[in-house]
Structures are given as C-alpha cells and as structure tokens.
mmCIF file of C-alpha atoms in Angstrom:
data_model
loop_
_atom_site.group_PDB
_atom_site.id
_atom_site.type_symbol
_atom_site.label_atom_id
_atom_site.label_comp_id
_atom_site.label_asym_id
_atom_site.label_seq_id
_atom_site.Cartn_x
_atom_site.Cartn_y
_atom_site.Cartn_z
ATOM 1 C CA UNK A 581 103.502 123.783 90.136
ATOM 2 C CA UNK A 582 100.531 125.565 91.732
ATOM 3 C CA UNK A 583 98.422 124.555 88.754
ATOM 4 C CA UNK A 584 98.691 120.863 89.612
ATOM 5 C CA UNK A 585 98.302 120.483 93.389
ATOM 6 C CA UNK A 586 96.682 117.066 93.043
ATOM 7 C CA UNK A 587 99.477 115.711 90.872
ATOM 8 C CA UNK A 588 102.145 117.106 93.223
ATOM 9 C CA UNK A 589 100.472 115.650 96.293
ATOM 10 C CA UNK A 590 100.276 112.332 94.446
ATOM 11 C CA UNK A 591 103.986 112.433 93.661
ATOM 12 C CA UNK A 592 104.746 113.208 97.314
ATOM 13 C CA UNK A 593 102.550 110.376 98.562
ATOM 14 C CA UNK A 594 104.322 108.067 96.137
ATOM 15 C CA UNK A 595 107.856 108.684 97.423
ATOM 16 C CA UNK A 596 107.818 106.228 100.347
ATOM 17 C CA UNK A 597 106.162 103.633 98.114
ATOM 18 C CA UNK A 598 108.720 104.184 95.350
ATOM 19 C CA UNK A 599 111.634 103.856 97.784
ATOM 20 C CA UNK A 600 110.190 100.676 99.240
ATOM 21 C CA UNK A 601 109.633 99.235 95.785
ATOM 22 C CA UNK A 602 113.182 100.142 94.775
ATOM 23 C CA UNK A 603 114.736 97.859 97.371
ATOM 24 C CA UNK A 604 112.274 94.994 97.005
ATOM 25 C CA UNK A 605 112.389 94.942 93.201
ATOM 26 C CA UNK A 606 116.189 94.819 93.496
ATOM 27 C CA UNK A 607 115.628 91.311 94.848
ATOM 28 C CA UNK A 608 113.257 90.530 91.979
ATOM 29 C CA UNK A 609 115.878 91.659 89.432
ATOM 30 C CA UNK A 610 118.450 89.360 90.993
ATOM 31 C CA UNK A 611 116.021 86.429 91.042
ATOM 32 C CA UNK A 612 115.008 86.989 87.413
ATOM 33 C CA UNK A 613 118.591 87.018 86.134
ATOM 34 C CA UNK A 614 119.462 83.979 88.229
ATOM 35 C CA UNK A 615 116.607 82.156 86.489
ATOM 36 C CA UNK A 616 118.121 82.991 83.108
ATOM 37 C CA UNK A 617 115.970 86.009 82.212
ATOM 38 C CA UNK A 618 117.723 88.965 80.576
ATOM 39 C CA UNK A 619 118.035 92.377 82.223
ATOM 40 C CA UNK A 620 115.859 93.876 79.482
ATOM 41 C CA UNK A 621 113.113 91.249 79.876
ATOM 42 C CA UNK A 622 113.150 91.740 83.646
ATOM 43 C CA UNK A 623 112.754 95.491 83.062
ATOM 44 C CA UNK A 624 109.800 94.963 80.702
ATOM 45 C CA UNK A 625 108.160 92.522 83.136
ATOM 46 C CA UNK A 626 108.402 95.019 85.991
ATOM 47 C CA UNK A 627 107.209 97.920 83.838
ATOM 48 C CA UNK A 628 104.182 96.058 82.481
ATOM 49 C CA UNK A 629 103.137 94.124 85.600
ATOM 50 C CA UNK A 630 103.950 96.295 88.619
ATOM 51 C CA UNK A 631 103.327 93.534 91.125
ATOM 52 C CA UNK A 632 105.647 91.512 93.361
ATOM 53 C CA UNK A 633 104.001 88.148 93.983
ATOM 54 C CA UNK A 634 102.714 87.718 90.421
ATOM 55 C CA UNK A 635 106.105 88.528 88.930
ATOM 56 C CA UNK A 636 107.996 86.302 91.355
ATOM 57 C CA UNK A 637 105.823 83.324 90.413
ATOM 58 C CA UNK A 638 105.735 84.397 86.749
ATOM 59 C CA UNK A 639 109.504 84.203 86.269
ATOM 60 C CA UNK A 640 109.500 80.784 87.934
ATOM 61 C CA UNK A 641 107.010 79.594 85.312
ATOM 62 C CA UNK A 642 109.063 81.101 82.491
ATOM 63 C CA UNK A 643 112.224 79.440 83.837
ATOM 64 C CA UNK A 644 110.454 76.078 84.193
ATOM 65 C CA UNK A 645 109.003 76.352 80.667
ATOM 66 C CA UNK A 646 105.413 76.189 81.917
ATOM 67 C CA UNK A 647 102.399 76.589 79.644
ATOM 68 C CA UNK A 648 100.712 79.912 78.868
ATOM 69 C CA UNK A 649 97.507 78.575 80.456
ATOM 70 C CA UNK A 650 99.412 77.976 83.683
ATOM 71 C CA UNK A 651 100.816 81.500 83.470
ATOM 72 C CA UNK A 652 97.378 83.028 82.920
ATOM 73 C CA UNK A 653 95.737 81.049 85.740
ATOM 74 C CA UNK A 654 98.558 81.767 88.174
ATOM 75 C CA UNK A 655 98.402 85.502 87.489
ATOM 76 C CA UNK A 656 94.616 85.381 87.785
ATOM 77 C CA UNK A 657 94.675 83.761 91.215
ATOM 78 C CA UNK A 658 97.665 85.590 92.678
ATOM 79 C CA UNK A 659 96.401 88.968 91.472
ATOM 80 C CA UNK A 660 92.726 88.359 92.193
ATOM 81 C CA UNK A 661 93.025 90.600 95.215
ATOM 82 C CA UNK A 662 93.517 93.569 92.871
ATOM 83 C CA UNK A 663 89.996 93.035 91.515
ATOM 84 C CA UNK A 664 88.676 93.424 95.032
ATOM 85 C CA UNK A 665 90.812 96.507 95.626
ATOM 86 C CA UNK A 666 89.690 97.951 92.292
ATOM 87 C CA UNK A 667 86.041 97.477 93.279
ATOM 88 C CA UNK A 668 86.643 99.076 96.648
ATOM 89 C CA UNK A 669 88.610 101.965 95.153
ATOM 90 C CA UNK A 670 86.025 102.565 92.434
ATOM 91 C CA UNK A 671 83.585 103.682 95.145
ATOM 92 C CA UNK A 672 85.805 106.594 96.249
ATOM 93 C CA UNK A 673 86.701 108.244 92.951
ATOM 94 C CA UNK A 674 86.325 111.902 92.020
ATOM 95 C CA UNK A 675 83.784 112.830 89.337
ATOM 96 C CA UNK A 676 86.678 113.751 87.021
ATOM 97 C CA UNK A 677 87.634 110.040 86.955
ATOM 98 C CA UNK A 678 86.174 109.252 83.531
ATOM 99 C CA UNK A 679 86.268 105.845 81.885
ATOM 100 C CA UNK A 680 89.411 106.794 79.946
ATOM 101 C CA UNK A 681 91.216 107.696 83.179
ATOM 102 C CA UNK A 682 90.052 104.438 84.755
ATOM 103 C CA UNK A 683 91.558 102.471 81.886
ATOM 104 C CA UNK A 684 94.930 104.141 82.485
ATOM 105 C CA UNK A 685 94.985 104.304 86.282
ATOM 106 C CA UNK A 686 93.924 100.635 86.622
ATOM 107 C CA UNK A 687 97.523 99.786 85.723
ATOM 108 C CA UNK A 688 98.667 101.142 89.080
ATOM 109 C CA UNK A 689 96.400 99.296 91.497
ATOM 110 C CA UNK A 690 98.876 97.600 93.851
ATOM 111 C CA UNK A 691 98.598 96.753 97.549
ATOM 112 C CA UNK A 692 100.486 99.868 98.640
ATOM 113 C CA UNK A 693 98.945 102.320 96.147
ATOM 114 C CA UNK A 694 95.528 100.969 97.040
ATOM 115 C CA UNK A 695 96.288 101.447 100.735
ATOM 116 C CA UNK A 696 97.317 105.084 100.225
ATOM 117 C CA UNK A 697 94.423 105.950 97.870
ATOM 118 C CA UNK A 698 91.724 104.229 99.892
ATOM 119 C CA UNK A 699 92.745 105.919 103.152
ATOM 120 C CA UNK A 700 92.665 109.369 101.553
ATOM 121 C CA UNK A 701 90.031 111.682 103.022
ATOM 122 C CA UNK A 702 89.263 113.452 99.734
ATOM 123 C CA UNK A 703 87.939 111.613 96.660
ATOM 124 C CA UNK A 704 90.773 110.307 94.508
ATOM 125 C CA UNK A 705 91.397 112.315 91.323
ATOM 126 C CA UNK A 706 93.173 110.968 88.217
ATOM 127 C CA UNK A 707 96.064 113.433 88.708
ATOM 128 C CA UNK A 708 96.623 112.316 92.283
ATOM 129 C CA UNK A 709 96.666 108.658 91.339
ATOM 130 C CA UNK A 710 98.930 109.279 88.336
ATOM 131 C CA UNK A 711 101.386 111.068 90.633
ATOM 132 C CA UNK A 712 101.608 108.075 92.966
ATOM 133 C CA UNK A 713 101.797 105.598 90.095
ATOM 134 C CA UNK A 714 104.643 107.414 88.295
ATOM 135 C CA UNK A 715 106.898 107.517 91.374
ATOM 136 C CA UNK A 716 106.056 103.942 92.400
ATOM 137 C CA UNK A 717 106.498 102.499 88.919
ATOM 138 C CA UNK A 718 109.793 104.352 88.516
ATOM 139 C CA UNK A 719 111.111 102.911 91.785
ATOM 140 C CA UNK A 720 109.900 99.416 90.900
ATOM 141 C CA UNK A 721 111.487 99.313 87.417
ATOM 142 C CA UNK A 722 114.705 101.086 88.450
ATOM 143 C CA UNK A 723 115.193 98.634 91.321
ATOM 144 C CA UNK A 724 114.607 95.717 88.969
ATOM 145 C CA UNK A 725 117.216 96.929 86.487
ATOM 146 C CA UNK A 726 119.751 97.667 89.234
ATOM 147 C CA UNK A 727 119.220 94.251 90.807
ATOM 148 C CA UNK A 728 119.366 92.447 87.473
ATOM 149 C CA UNK A 729 122.529 94.292 86.438
ATOM 150 C CA UNK A 730 124.210 94.059 89.855
ATOM 151 C CA UNK A 731 123.538 90.329 89.836
ATOM 152 C CA UNK A 732 126.677 90.005 87.754
ATOM 153 C CA UNK A 733 128.800 92.401 89.852
ATOM 154 C CA UNK A 734 127.995 91.466 93.446
ATOM 155 C CA UNK A 735 129.607 88.460 95.162
ATOM 156 C CA UNK A 736 127.709 85.188 94.720
ATOM 157 C CA UNK A 737 127.095 84.756 98.482
ATOM 158 C CA UNK A 738 125.380 88.126 98.674
ATOM 159 C CA UNK A 739 123.238 87.412 95.625
ATOM 160 C CA UNK A 740 122.139 84.077 97.085
ATOM 161 C CA UNK A 741 121.268 85.716 100.385
ATOM 162 C CA UNK A 742 119.159 88.330 98.589
ATOM 163 C CA UNK A 743 117.027 85.594 97.058
ATOM 164 C CA UNK A 744 115.101 85.591 100.333
ATOM 165 C CA UNK A 745 114.101 89.275 100.125
ATOM 166 C CA UNK A 746 110.791 88.899 98.311
ATOM 167 C CA UNK A 747 109.749 86.080 100.632
ATOM 168 C CA UNK A 748 110.745 88.240 103.588
ATOM 169 C CA UNK A 749 108.402 90.898 102.284
ATOM 170 C CA UNK A 750 105.563 88.390 101.916
ATOM 171 C CA UNK A 751 106.104 87.336 105.539
ATOM 172 C CA UNK A 752 106.018 90.979 106.603
ATOM 173 C CA UNK A 753 102.660 91.349 104.825
ATOM 174 C CA UNK A 754 100.922 88.282 106.269
ATOM 175 C CA UNK A 755 102.305 87.969 109.813
ATOM 176 C CA UNK A 756 100.917 91.151 111.477
ATOM 177 C CA UNK A 757 97.278 90.492 110.469
ATOM 178 C CA UNK A 758 97.719 86.810 111.394
ATOM 179 C CA UNK A 759 98.973 87.772 114.844
ATOM 180 C CA UNK A 760 95.793 89.773 115.422
ATOM 181 C CA UNK A 761 93.223 87.595 113.697
ATOM 182 C CA UNK A 762 93.097 83.881 114.480
ATOM 183 C CA UNK A 763 91.003 83.170 111.377
ATOM 184 C CA UNK A 764 93.675 84.591 109.090
ATOM 185 C CA UNK A 765 96.334 82.650 110.994
ATOM 186 C CA UNK A 766 94.451 79.363 110.514
ATOM 187 C CA UNK A 767 93.927 79.998 106.797
ATOM 188 C CA UNK A 768 97.655 80.770 106.432
ATOM 189 C CA UNK A 769 98.684 77.625 108.326
ATOM 190 C CA UNK A 770 96.313 75.549 106.221
ATOM 191 C CA UNK A 771 97.729 77.020 102.999
ATOM 192 C CA UNK A 772 101.289 76.287 104.223
ATOM 193 C CA UNK A 773 100.400 72.692 105.098
ATOM 194 C CA UNK A 774 98.802 72.129 101.688
ATOM 195 C CA UNK A 775 101.799 73.714 99.999
ATOM 196 C CA UNK A 776 104.180 71.365 101.812
ATOM 197 C CA UNK A 777 102.040 68.374 100.790
ATOM 198 C CA UNK A 778 102.094 69.523 97.142
ATOM 199 C CA UNK A 779 105.836 70.092 97.209
ATOM 200 C CA UNK A 780 106.879 66.743 98.712
ATOM 201 C CA UNK A 781 104.014 64.321 98.054
ATOM 202 C CA UNK A 782 102.076 65.546 95.023
ATOM 203 C CA UNK A 783 105.225 66.335 93.070
ATOM 204 C CA UNK A 784 103.474 65.994 89.693
ATOM 205 C CA UNK A 785 101.715 69.324 90.336
ATOM 206 C CA UNK A 786 103.883 72.163 89.000
ATOM 207 C CA UNK A 787 104.780 75.069 91.261
ATOM 208 C CA UNK A 788 102.380 77.562 89.713
ATOM 209 C CA UNK A 789 99.354 75.290 89.895
ATOM 210 C CA UNK A 790 100.294 74.254 93.421
ATOM 211 C CA UNK A 791 100.056 77.900 94.522
ATOM 212 C CA UNK A 792 96.599 78.196 92.934
ATOM 213 C CA UNK A 793 95.319 74.933 94.418
ATOM 214 C CA UNK A 794 96.649 75.699 97.904
ATOM 215 C CA UNK A 795 95.571 79.341 97.896
ATOM 216 C CA UNK A 796 92.059 78.676 96.591
ATOM 217 C CA UNK A 797 91.482 75.598 98.773
ATOM 218 C CA UNK A 798 92.625 77.327 101.943
ATOM 219 C CA UNK A 799 90.512 80.415 101.171
ATOM 220 C CA UNK A 800 87.419 78.353 100.363
ATOM 221 C CA UNK A 801 87.855 76.460 103.599
ATOM 222 C CA UNK A 802 88.321 79.740 105.454
ATOM 223 C CA UNK A 803 85.211 81.252 103.854
ATOM 224 C CA UNK A 804 83.243 78.130 104.758
ATOM 225 C CA UNK A 805 84.485 77.668 108.340
ATOM 226 C CA UNK A 806 85.119 81.301 109.348
ATOM 227 C CA UNK A 807 82.978 83.705 107.330
ATOM 228 C CA UNK A 808 84.247 87.261 107.652
ATOM 229 C CA UNK A 809 81.975 89.978 108.965
ATOM 230 C CA UNK A 810 82.119 93.327 107.211
ATOM 231 C CA UNK A 811 83.704 95.171 110.149
ATOM 232 C CA UNK A 812 86.692 92.815 110.296
ATOM 233 C CA UNK A 813 87.980 94.092 106.993
ATOM 234 C CA UNK A 814 90.306 97.025 106.914
ATOM 235 C CA UNK B 1324 108.548 79.219 73.965
ATOM 236 C CA UNK B 1325 109.354 82.872 73.385
ATOM 237 C CA UNK B 1326 109.572 84.995 76.512
ATOM 238 C CA UNK B 1327 107.594 87.672 74.646
ATOM 239 C CA UNK B 1328 104.479 85.452 74.733
ATOM 240 C CA UNK B 1329 104.888 84.809 78.457
ATOM 241 C CA UNK B 1330 105.245 88.507 79.160
ATOM 242 C CA UNK B 1331 102.201 89.416 77.042
ATOM 243 C CA UNK B 1332 100.023 86.845 78.848
ATOM 244 C CA UNK B 1333 101.408 87.832 82.249
ATOM 245 C CA UNK B 1334 100.947 91.567 81.736
ATOM 246 C CA UNK B 1335 97.618 91.169 79.901
ATOM 247 C CA UNK B 1336 95.971 89.069 82.598
ATOM 248 C CA UNK B 1337 97.348 91.260 85.379
ATOM 249 C CA UNK B 1338 96.046 94.419 83.674
ATOM 250 C CA UNK B 1339 92.589 92.991 82.936
ATOM 251 C CA UNK B 1340 92.128 91.865 86.551
ATOM 252 C CA UNK B 1341 92.705 95.454 87.649
ATOM 253 C CA UNK B 1342 90.980 97.225 84.776
ATOM 254 C CA UNK B 1343 87.667 95.369 84.366
ATOM 255 C CA UNK B 1344 86.402 95.869 87.925
ATOM 256 C CA UNK B 1345 87.928 99.349 88.187
ATOM 257 C CA UNK B 1346 86.271 100.610 85.012
ATOM 258 C CA UNK B 1347 82.975 98.761 85.041
ATOM 259 C CA UNK B 1348 82.064 97.700 88.569
ATOM 260 C CA UNK B 1349 79.498 99.917 90.282
ATOM 261 C CA UNK B 1350 77.853 97.659 92.863
ATOM 262 C CA UNK B 1351 78.907 96.011 96.115
ATOM 263 C CA UNK B 1352 79.464 92.254 96.420
ATOM 264 C CA UNK B 1353 76.674 90.980 98.650
ATOM 265 C CA UNK B 1354 77.552 87.289 99.080
ATOM 266 C CA UNK B 1355 79.208 86.832 102.472
ATOM 267 C CA UNK B 1356 80.869 83.646 101.273
ATOM 268 C CA UNK B 1357 82.401 85.322 98.232
ATOM 269 C CA UNK B 1358 83.522 88.317 100.284
ATOM 270 C CA UNK B 1359 85.163 86.022 102.823
ATOM 271 C CA UNK B 1360 86.841 84.021 100.077
ATOM 272 C CA UNK B 1361 88.273 87.177 98.486
ATOM 273 C CA UNK B 1362 89.328 88.426 101.916
ATOM 274 C CA UNK B 1363 91.408 85.280 102.589
ATOM 275 C CA UNK B 1364 92.900 84.893 99.100
ATOM 276 C CA UNK B 1365 95.913 87.229 99.476
ATOM 277 C CA UNK B 1366 97.006 85.637 102.772
ATOM 278 C CA UNK B 1367 96.538 82.077 101.529
ATOM 279 C CA UNK B 1368 98.323 82.725 98.235
ATOM 280 C CA UNK B 1369 101.276 84.520 99.807
ATOM 281 C CA UNK B 1370 101.592 81.787 102.449
ATOM 282 C CA UNK B 1371 101.543 79.033 99.803
ATOM 283 C CA UNK B 1372 104.116 80.921 97.729
ATOM 284 C CA UNK B 1373 106.415 81.449 100.698
ATOM 285 C CA UNK B 1374 106.362 78.013 102.339
ATOM 286 C CA UNK B 1375 108.254 75.852 101.727
ATOM 287 C CA UNK B 1376 109.836 77.776 98.790
ATOM 288 C CA UNK B 1377 111.601 80.210 101.143
ATOM 289 C CA UNK B 1378 113.855 77.393 102.400
ATOM 290 C CA UNK B 1379 115.244 77.008 98.872
ATOM 291 C CA UNK B 1380 115.607 80.734 98.212
ATOM 292 C CA UNK B 1381 119.240 81.135 99.228
ATOM 293 C CA UNK B 1382 120.724 77.898 97.971
ATOM 294 C CA UNK B 1383 121.414 76.636 101.507
ATOM 295 C CA UNK B 1384 118.527 75.487 103.729
ATOM 296 C CA UNK B 1385 120.368 76.523 106.925
ATOM 297 C CA UNK B 1386 120.942 80.148 105.888
ATOM 298 C CA UNK B 1387 117.376 80.298 104.549
ATOM 299 C CA UNK B 1388 115.986 78.933 107.819
ATOM 300 C CA UNK B 1389 117.825 81.586 109.826
ATOM 301 C CA UNK B 1390 116.603 84.289 107.438
ATOM 302 C CA UNK B 1391 113.046 82.960 107.745
ATOM 303 C CA UNK B 1392 113.199 82.991 111.552
ATOM 304 C CA UNK B 1393 114.463 86.587 111.527
ATOM 305 C CA UNK B 1394 111.722 87.624 109.087
ATOM 306 C CA UNK B 1395 108.992 85.984 111.191
ATOM 307 C CA UNK B 1396 110.280 87.630 114.371
ATOM 308 C CA UNK B 1397 110.594 91.112 112.922
ATOM 309 C CA UNK B 1398 107.282 90.851 111.070
ATOM 310 C CA UNK B 1399 105.594 89.900 114.350
ATOM 311 C CA UNK B 1400 106.842 93.205 115.790
ATOM 312 C CA UNK B 1401 105.417 95.012 112.764
ATOM 313 C CA UNK B 1402 108.628 96.324 111.284
ATOM 314 C CA UNK B 1403 108.230 97.843 107.809
ATOM 315 C CA UNK B 1404 108.310 95.494 104.802
ATOM 316 C CA UNK B 1405 111.692 96.739 103.698
ATOM 317 C CA UNK B 1406 113.292 96.298 107.103
ATOM 318 C CA UNK B 1407 112.018 92.726 107.335
ATOM 319 C CA UNK B 1408 113.153 91.863 103.792
ATOM 320 C CA UNK B 1409 116.628 93.352 104.266
ATOM 321 C CA UNK B 1410 117.137 91.831 107.718
ATOM 322 C CA UNK B 1411 116.156 88.369 106.465
ATOM 323 C CA UNK B 1412 118.645 88.754 103.665
ATOM 324 C CA UNK B 1413 121.437 89.986 105.954
ATOM 325 C CA UNK B 1414 120.787 87.169 108.425
ATOM 326 C CA UNK B 1415 121.033 84.616 105.629
ATOM 327 C CA UNK B 1416 124.193 86.286 104.358
ATOM 328 C CA UNK B 1417 125.809 86.329 107.823
ATOM 329 C CA UNK B 1418 124.889 82.717 108.502
ATOM 330 C CA UNK B 1419 126.573 81.776 105.232
ATOM 331 C CA UNK B 1420 129.956 82.560 106.799
ATOM 332 C CA UNK B 1421 129.330 80.367 109.849
ATOM 333 C CA UNK B 1422 128.151 77.171 108.190
#
C-alpha cells in the first residue's frame, strides 16, 4: 500500500463520489428499463459513458427510435462542458501524465471528478485520477444494475416516484449557482421558456434536438447579453 | 435500429469530447464570447432537459409537481445532490397516496 500513495488517496477521494453516483444511477437504471432497455444494455451504457445527463437523454432517443445523427449531436451538446473541464484540467497535470495516460484518464472526466481534481493543491497524477475513476465508475455501474434489476421487484408506485431522481439532481446542480448569480438565473429561465415552447408549440422538434436548440440558444443569448468575466467562474 | 449502434455512437462521442481537448489542448481560450457561451451551456442544457420533462417523470403531474417543488426548495438551501434527488422522489411517492 505504501508504494502507491497517490492511487490510495485517489481511491479515498472517490468514495463520496462513488456513493453519490450509486444512488443517482439507481434512478437511471430504473428509467432505462422502463423505456424498454435491458439490464445488460443499461450496464454497458453506464460503463462506457459515465455521465448522467447524456445517458438520461440518450436512452430517451433510443426508446423513441431517433437517428444516430440526433444521438451524436445530443451527446455533443450535452457533454460539451466536459471539453471545457478537460481543457481546464489539462493545465494542472503532473509531468508523469503522458499522452497514453491522458487517453485513458479522459474517460473519467465528469462534473464531480473534475471538481475534486481541479481543487487539488498538488498536480494531478495518473494514479490519483485512476483511483477516483475506479471507485466512481464502480458506484455508477453498480447503481445502474441494481436500479435496472430492482425495477422489476419494487412496487410500481415507488418506481414511478423514482423517475424524478435524475431531474432532482439536475435541479440541485443548477439552483445554487442561479440563486447567487442573476445572469445564470436568466439563462436558465430563458432555456426553460424555450423548452416549454418546443414541447407544446413546436411539437415537430424531437426531444433530443429540442434540448440542443434550447441549450445553445439560451447560452448564445447569455454570452451576447451577459458576457462572463474570468473571475466569475469557479 | 440495433441498440449496439446507439451505444457505440453515444459512448464514442462522449469519449472524444473528453479525450481530444484533454490530450491535445495546451492553450487557453481567449474569446470572451466563446468562454461565456461554454460557461452557460451546462446550466442551459440541464434546465432545458429538466423543464417541462420533470412534470412527466412520475406518471402523474401532481406528484411530479410536488417533487419538483421539494427539489427546488432543498436545492435553494444547498443540500447535497443526493439529498435533493431522494427527497424529491419521496415527496412524489408520498403524494401518490393522497391523490
């Protein structure tokens, strides 16, 4: 154990993330099965994607029989934030982080792992990041399988009620910054308004594309009307 | 269409978005407009995904509305993600017995 202090400290840092993922991905597993996706497919999706919002929208597209182009564009837009996080994180890497390690560790750039890695005082080593990723990915896939399998065992009312879990998590992510920053709040309200218009008036736009259109339009408007100064970012 | 194709596209795109900038990017983005746009994207996308879809997430708009209200309230007081998600779910579940 003493030989791998970085890996061990990564595993330790990953525990709260893994536990959090376990309960949230339980909701994803339930949703996936309810949409007609098998337990095994749900497991593979969670293992290969390791992301909540992208997966939640992805299974909707699969269930609706959307096109592969729609799938690719939706993942691109929803997960675009990871590109930004990857750029930010790439500035604080240890020298031992060779290209090969970057190819592997890129898999584990999520909101929470990014938050933990980017707030670390020391430069991030591959071992440290692998430690976090292993625990987090384990929690995420285990939760998915448990949720997908339990979907058939738990009472229907409970399963229905758990359908709101992922959305609850999204609210928990966006509300605190919106309460502090009026610009973020306005962009969020604009995105919601557009989304409602798409849902009830522009019904020919499929769900996945609607998310892209609303998200990109609201962000462009935000960038145009309320440019962000460097110090506002966390 | 086979689910295998969907999963390959989904996982492939998601990986490339993370990998390309992580492996190859060395500079800082200088355009203030682009930085602002990227800063707002996660909030705008999550908001568009959540509303109005959340009201259909439990099968009954009333239970979903109660769950949403609970989530908004607890999120405002900065409770952890898990607490907010579970409480929203429990509130929706409890309301299901009343309506």
